[in-house]
PDB file of C-alpha atoms in Angstrom:
ATOM      1  CA  MET A   1      -6.451   3.001  59.908  1.00 56.00           C
ATOM      2  CA  LYS A   2      -6.391   3.742  55.856  1.00 57.00           C
ATOM      3  CA  HIS A   3      -6.874   0.681  53.678  1.00 58.00           C
ATOM      4  CA  PRO A   4      -4.264  -1.101  51.759  1.00 58.00           C
ATOM      5  CA  LEU A   5      -5.706  -0.449  48.586  1.00 53.00           C
ATOM      6  CA  SER A   6      -6.456   2.984  49.101  1.00 57.00           C
ATOM      7  CA  THR A   7      -2.718   3.329  49.513  1.00 55.00           C
ATOM      8  CA  TYR A   8      -2.757   1.704  45.756  1.00 53.00           C
ATOM      9  CA  ARG A   9      -4.691   3.620  44.102  1.00 56.00           C
ATOM     10  CA  LYS A  10      -3.455   6.895  44.633  1.00 58.00           C
ATOM     11  CA  ASN A  11      -0.178   5.498  43.913  1.00 56.00           C
ATOM     12  CA  PHE A  12      -2.263   4.151  40.408  1.00 53.00           C
ATOM     13  CA  TRP A  13      -3.117   7.607  39.186  1.00 53.00           C
ATOM     14  CA  TRP A  14       0.969   9.024  39.684  1.00 54.00           C
ATOM     15  CA  LEU A  15       2.078   5.421  37.431  1.00 52.00           C
ATOM     16  CA  LEU A  16      -0.089   6.148  34.647  1.00 49.00           C
ATOM     17  CA  PRO A  17       1.883   9.100  32.721  1.00 56.00           C
ATOM     18  CA  LEU A  18       4.274   7.294  32.999  1.00 51.00           C
ATOM     19  CA  LEU A  19       2.624   3.659  31.849  1.00 48.00           C
ATOM     20  CA  LEU A  20       1.589   5.990  28.848  1.00 50.00           C
ATOM     21  CA  VAL A  21       4.959   7.734  28.121  1.00 51.00           C
ATOM     22  CA  ALA A  22       6.601   4.330  27.990  1.00 50.00           C
ATOM     23  CA  VAL A  23       4.051   2.563  25.721  1.00 48.00           C
ATOM     24  CA  GLN A  24       3.729   4.487  23.168  1.00 46.00           C
ATOM     25  CA  SER A  25       7.420   4.714  23.557  1.00 41.00           C
ATOM     26  CA  CYS A  26       7.784   1.426  22.257  1.00 41.00           C
ATOM     27  CA  TYR A  27       4.046   1.490  20.809  1.00 42.00           C
ATOM     28  CA  SER A  28       3.245   3.314  17.942  1.00 40.00           C
ATOM     29  CA  PHE A  29      -0.355   4.989  18.394  1.00 40.00           C
ATOM     30  CA  THR A  30      -1.194   5.528  14.898  1.00 45.00           C
ATOM     31  CA  LEU A  31      -0.734   1.868  14.033  1.00 52.00           C
ATOM     32  CA  SER A  32       1.084   2.746  10.287  1.00 68.00           C
ATOM     33  CA  SER A  33       4.021   1.376   9.629  1.00 79.00           C
ATOM     34  CA  LEU A  34       4.124   3.636   6.372  1.00 89.00           C
ATOM     35  CA  SER A  35       7.191   5.585   6.087  1.00 90.00           C
ATOM     36  CA  ALA A  36       6.491   9.197   6.805  1.00 91.00           C
ATOM     37  CA  ASP A  37       7.949  10.785   3.757  1.00 94.00           C
ATOM     38  CA  THR A  38       5.576   7.941   1.882  1.00 95.00           C
ATOM     39  CA  LYS A  39       2.685  10.035   0.777  1.00 96.00           C
ATOM     40  CA  THR A  40       1.311   9.067  -2.621  1.00 97.00           C
ATOM     41  CA  ILE A  41      -1.176   6.251  -3.348  1.00 97.00           C
ATOM     42  CA  LEU A  42      -2.041   3.951  -6.596  1.00 98.00           C
ATOM     43  CA  ILE A  43      -4.451   1.347  -6.342  1.00 98.00           C
ATOM     44  CA  ARG A  44      -5.193  -0.247 -10.241  1.00 98.00           C
ATOM     45  CA  GLU A  45      -8.491  -1.509 -11.118  1.00 97.00           C
ATOM     46  CA  PHE A  46      -8.252  -5.325  -9.745  1.00 98.00           C
ATOM     47  CA  PRO A  47      -9.488  -6.992 -12.886  1.00 98.00           C
ATOM     48  CA  ASN A  48     -11.567 -10.181 -12.561  1.00 97.00           C
ATOM     49  CA  ASN A  49      -9.944 -13.279 -14.423  1.00 97.00           C
ATOM     50  CA  ALA A  50     -11.434 -16.250 -12.415  1.00 96.00           C
ATOM     51  CA  ALA A  51     -13.299 -18.973 -14.502  1.00 94.00           C
ATOM     52  CA  LEU A  52     -17.090 -17.875 -12.815  1.00 91.00           C
ATOM     53  CA  MET A  53     -17.603 -14.768 -13.614  1.00 88.00           C
ATOM     54  CA  ASN A  54     -19.755 -11.908 -11.046  1.00 91.00           C
ATOM     55  CA  PRO A  55     -19.616  -9.294 -13.920  1.00 91.00           C
ATOM     56  CA  ASN A  56     -19.431  -6.230 -10.601  1.00 92.00           C
ATOM     57  CA  LEU A  57     -16.583  -8.077  -8.775  1.00 95.00           C
ATOM     58  CA  SER A  58     -14.182  -6.159  -9.875  1.00 96.00           C
ATOM     59  CA  GLN A  59     -14.655  -2.745 -10.046  1.00 96.00           C
ATOM     60  CA  GLN A  60     -16.952  -3.185  -6.794  1.00 96.00           C
ATOM     61  CA  PHE A  61     -13.328  -4.979  -4.678  1.00 97.00           C
ATOM     62  CA  SER A  62     -11.171  -2.440  -6.523  1.00 97.00           C
ATOM     63  CA  ILE A  63     -13.512   0.308  -5.176  1.00 97.00           C
ATOM     64  CA  ASP A  64     -13.783  -0.088  -1.668  1.00 97.00           C
ATOM     65  CA  ILE A  65      -9.725  -0.952  -1.713  1.00 98.00           C
ATOM     66  CA  GLN A  66      -9.066   2.554  -2.799  1.00 98.00           C
ATOM     67  CA  ASN A  67     -11.998   4.022  -0.178  1.00 97.00           C
ATOM     68  CA  ARG A  68      -9.767   2.058   2.572  1.00 97.00           C
ATOM     69  CA  PHE A  69      -6.843   3.871   1.938  1.00 97.00           C
ATOM     70  CA  LEU A  70      -7.534   6.722   0.589  1.00 96.00           C
ATOM     71  CA  GLN A  71      -9.791   7.254   4.177  1.00 95.00           C
ATOM     72  CA  ARG A  72      -8.117   4.872   6.823  1.00 94.00           C
ATOM     73  CA  THR A  73      -5.099   6.451   5.714  1.00 94.00           C
ATOM     74  CA  THR A  74      -2.653  10.237   4.963  1.00 93.00           C
ATOM     75  CA  LEU A  75      -2.258   8.789   1.933  1.00 95.00           C
ATOM     76  CA  LYS A  76      -3.167  11.350  -1.510  1.00 97.00           C
ATOM     77  CA  GLY A  77      -3.963   8.772  -4.812  1.00 96.00           C
ATOM     78  CA  THR A  78      -2.426   9.840  -7.670  1.00 96.00           C
ATOM     79  CA  THR A  79      -1.991   8.396 -11.034  1.00 94.00           C
ATOM     80  CA  THR A  80       1.535   9.085 -11.250  1.00 95.00           C
ATOM     81  CA  ASP A  81       4.723   8.095  -9.405  1.00 96.00           C
ATOM     82  CA  PRO A  82       3.156   6.969  -6.363  1.00 97.00           C
ATOM     83  CA  ASP A  83       5.378   6.249  -3.605  1.00 97.00           C
ATOM     84  CA  VAL A  84       3.099   3.657  -3.518  1.00 97.00           C
ATOM     85  CA  LEU A  85       1.426   0.940  -5.724  1.00 98.00           C
ATOM     86  CA  ILE A  86      -1.104  -1.406  -5.404  1.00 98.00           C
ATOM     87  CA  GLU A  87      -2.171  -3.663  -8.744  1.00 98.00           C
ATOM     88  CA  GLY A  88      -2.875  -7.977  -8.977  1.00 98.00           C
ATOM     89  CA  GLU A  89      -6.344  -9.491  -9.929  1.00 98.00           C
ATOM     90  CA  ILE A  90      -9.157 -11.678  -8.752  1.00 98.00           C
ATOM     91  CA  THR A  91      -7.513 -14.915  -9.846  1.00 98.00           C
ATOM     92  CA  ASP A  92     -10.539 -16.554  -8.265  1.00 97.00           C
ATOM     93  CA  TYR A  93     -14.366 -16.304  -6.898  1.00 96.00           C
ATOM     94  CA  SER A  94     -16.891 -19.588  -7.117  1.00 93.00           C
ATOM     95  CA  ILE A  95     -19.457 -21.173  -5.064  1.00 89.00           C
ATOM     96  CA  THR A  96     -19.296 -24.518  -3.691  1.00 88.00           C
ATOM     97  CA  PRO A  97     -21.554 -26.978  -1.769  1.00 86.00           C
ATOM     98  CA  THR A  98     -20.609 -27.186   1.945  1.00 82.00           C
ATOM     99  CA  THR A  99     -23.663 -29.122   3.578  1.00 73.00           C
ATOM    100  CA  ILE A 100     -25.384 -31.939   2.196  1.00 67.00           C
ATOM    101  CA  SER A 101     -29.100 -33.014   3.054  1.00 63.00           C
ATOM    102  CA  SER A 102     -31.242 -35.283   1.914  1.00 57.00           C
ATOM    103  CA  ALA A 103     -35.335 -35.020   2.240  1.00 55.00           C
ATOM    104  CA  VAL A 104     -36.500 -37.879   3.999  1.00 51.00           C
ATOM    105  CA  ASN A 105     -39.819 -39.058   1.778  1.00 50.00           C
ATOM    106  CA  ALA A 106     -37.822 -37.470  -1.457  1.00 49.00           C
ATOM    107  CA  PRO A 107     -37.992 -40.206  -3.981  1.00 52.00           C
ATOM    108  CA  GLY A 108     -35.300 -41.813  -5.008  1.00 57.00           C
ATOM    109  CA  GLY A 109     -32.945 -40.371  -2.393  1.00 57.00           C
ATOM    110  CA  ASN A 110     -32.456 -37.044  -4.068  1.00 58.00           C
ATOM    111  CA  ILE A 111     -29.478 -34.779  -2.116  1.00 57.00           C
ATOM    112  CA  GLN A 112     -29.844 -31.071  -2.726  1.00 57.00           C
ATOM    113  CA  ALA A 113     -26.534 -28.529  -0.864  1.00 57.00           C
ATOM    114  CA  ALA A 114     -27.864 -27.509   3.027  1.00 78.00           C
ATOM    115  CA  GLN A 115     -25.410 -24.475   2.651  1.00 85.00           C
ATOM    116  CA  ASN A 116     -22.681 -23.438   0.269  1.00 87.00           C
ATOM    117  CA  LYS A 117     -19.298 -21.557   0.492  1.00 91.00           C
ATOM    118  CA  LEU A 118     -18.508 -18.397  -1.725  1.00 92.00           C
ATOM    119  CA  THR A 119     -14.444 -18.105  -2.118  1.00 96.00           C
ATOM    120  CA  ILE A 120     -12.575 -15.584  -3.389  1.00 97.00           C
ATOM    121  CA  THR A 121      -8.968 -15.234  -4.004  1.00 98.00           C
ATOM    122  CA  VAL A 122      -6.994 -12.317  -4.542  1.00 98.00           C
ATOM    123  CA  LYS A 123      -3.231 -11.545  -6.393  1.00 98.00           C
ATOM    124  CA  VAL A 124      -1.219  -8.851  -5.113  1.00 98.00           C
ATOM    125  CA  HIS A 125       1.564  -6.632  -6.051  1.00 98.00           C
ATOM    126  CA  TYR A 126       2.606  -4.311  -3.607  1.00 98.00           C
ATOM    127  CA  GLU A 127       5.294  -1.618  -3.980  1.00 98.00           C
ATOM    128  CA  ASN A 128       6.921   0.548  -2.000  1.00 97.00           C
ATOM    129  CA  LYS A 129       9.249   2.671  -2.784  1.00 97.00           C
ATOM    130  CA  ILE A 130      10.417   5.076  -0.009  1.00 96.00           C
ATOM    131  CA  GLU A 131      10.616   1.517   1.581  1.00 95.00           C
ATOM    132  CA  PRO A 132      10.963  -0.884  -1.033  1.00 96.00           C
ATOM    133  CA  GLU A 133      11.731  -3.929   1.842  1.00 95.00           C
ATOM    134  CA  LYS A 134       8.210  -3.826   2.253  1.00 95.00           C
ATOM    135  CA  SER A 135       6.971  -4.627  -1.350  1.00 96.00           C
ATOM    136  CA  PHE A 136       5.709  -7.868  -1.405  1.00 97.00           C
ATOM    137  CA  ASP A 137       3.083 -10.504  -3.804  1.00 98.00           C
ATOM    138  CA  ARG A 138       0.661 -12.374  -2.164  1.00 98.00           C
ATOM    139  CA  THR A 139      -1.966 -13.941  -2.756  1.00 98.00           C
ATOM    140  CA  TYR A 140      -5.021 -13.152  -0.584  1.00 98.00           C
ATOM    141  CA  SER A 141      -8.315 -15.664   0.058  1.00 98.00           C
ATOM    142  CA  ASP A 142     -11.026 -15.642   1.722  1.00 97.00           C
ATOM    143  CA  GLU A 143     -14.648 -17.530   1.936  1.00 96.00           C
ATOM    144  CA  ALA A 144     -18.727 -17.159   3.674  1.00 93.00           C
ATOM    145  CA  VAL A 145     -21.124 -20.332   3.972  1.00 90.00           C
ATOM    146  CA  PHE A 146     -24.715 -19.495   3.339  1.00 85.00           C
ATOM    147  CA  SER A 147     -27.127 -20.961   2.790  1.00 82.00           C
ATOM    148  CA  SER A 148     -28.284 -23.139  -0.130  1.00 79.00           C
ATOM    149  CA  ASN A 149     -31.715 -21.365  -0.547  1.00 80.00           C
ATOM    150  CA  LEU A 150     -29.893 -18.257  -1.789  1.00 77.00           C
ATOM    151  CA  ASP A 151     -30.311 -16.711  -4.564  1.00 80.00           C
ATOM    152  CA  ILE A 152     -27.712 -15.641  -6.536  1.00 76.00           C
ATOM    153  CA  ASN A 153     -28.833 -11.549  -7.027  1.00 81.00           C
ATOM    154  CA  ALA A 154     -28.485 -12.147  -3.028  1.00 81.00           C
ATOM    155  CA  ILE A 155     -25.249 -14.420  -2.392  1.00 80.00           C
ATOM    156  CA  GLU A 156     -23.482 -11.468  -4.768  1.00 78.00           C
ATOM    157  CA  ALA A 157     -25.257  -8.701  -2.772  1.00 79.00           C
ATOM    158  CA  THR A 158     -24.316  -9.813   1.245  1.00 88.00           C
ATOM    159  CA  GLN A 159     -22.106 -11.949   1.180  1.00 91.00           C
ATOM    160  CA  VAL A 160     -19.571 -11.095  -1.497  1.00 93.00           C
ATOM    161  CA  LYS A 161     -19.407  -7.364   0.408  1.00 94.00           C
ATOM    162  CA  VAL A 162     -18.475 -10.192   3.755  1.00 95.00           C
ATOM    163  CA  VAL A 163     -15.677 -11.987   1.815  1.00 96.00           C
ATOM    164  CA  ASN A 164     -14.765  -8.251   0.250  1.00 97.00           C
ATOM    165  CA  GLU A 165     -14.096  -6.029   3.557  1.00 97.00           C
ATOM    166  CA  ARG A 166     -12.270  -9.419   5.345  1.00 97.00           C
ATOM    167  CA  ILE A 167      -9.883  -9.310   2.241  1.00 98.00           C
ATOM    168  CA  ILE A 168      -9.494  -6.006   2.006  1.00 98.00           C
ATOM    169  CA  ASN A 169      -8.832  -6.597   6.088  1.00 97.00           C
ATOM    170  CA  LYS A 170      -5.404  -8.613   5.498  1.00 97.00           C
ATOM    171  CA  ILE A 171      -4.259  -6.924   3.345  1.00 98.00           C
ATOM    172  CA  PHE A 172      -4.555  -3.252   4.335  1.00 97.00           C
ATOM    173  CA  ASN A 173      -3.194  -4.826   7.220  1.00 96.00           C
ATOM    174  CA  ASP A 174       0.432  -6.006   5.376  1.00 96.00           C
ATOM    175  CA  ILE A 175       1.032  -3.091   3.692  1.00 96.00           C
ATOM    176  CA  VAL A 176       0.041  -0.345   6.771  1.00 94.00           C
ATOM    177  CA  ALA A 177      -0.533  -2.343  10.243  1.00 84.00           C
ATOM    178  CA  ASN A 178       2.062  -4.354   9.202  1.00 64.00           C
ATOM    179  CA  TRP A 179       0.593  -6.920  12.033  1.00 55.00           C
TER     180      TRP A 179
END
């Protein structure tokens, strides 16, 4: 006598192609919500207008967002009459204490930050000439918490990259994946 599971396994292999066709008809495996008619993109430099100045932030963010769209989509870069325009500005770059510690035997009870938080905020203007209803103006922000022992060079070498990556992921998902 055959075990009942062997019958199910045999039937499963016949159902798998049908399931894949059904899923593919409902969802696109390209994960792009951009129209097939959308061919070109222009991403302008994001100036750093934050009160606290990181001299490399504007260039680093601008290059990273350009690379994301040019490497992970079929869009071609252009400088004139793009189908998609992305521009904006960095409006906040701040480092603030989040966790306070005090030395046990410190004279006068000195208080110092044990952890700091880096916050970056970016305003984005997205214009889609092929599908104008998808255009938007939004503000994106993210943060990273790190030890107060890190110096400013270490923060800018590691934490800024982490926060930029997260913000660019959000922007990319809102434009391309439309999640």
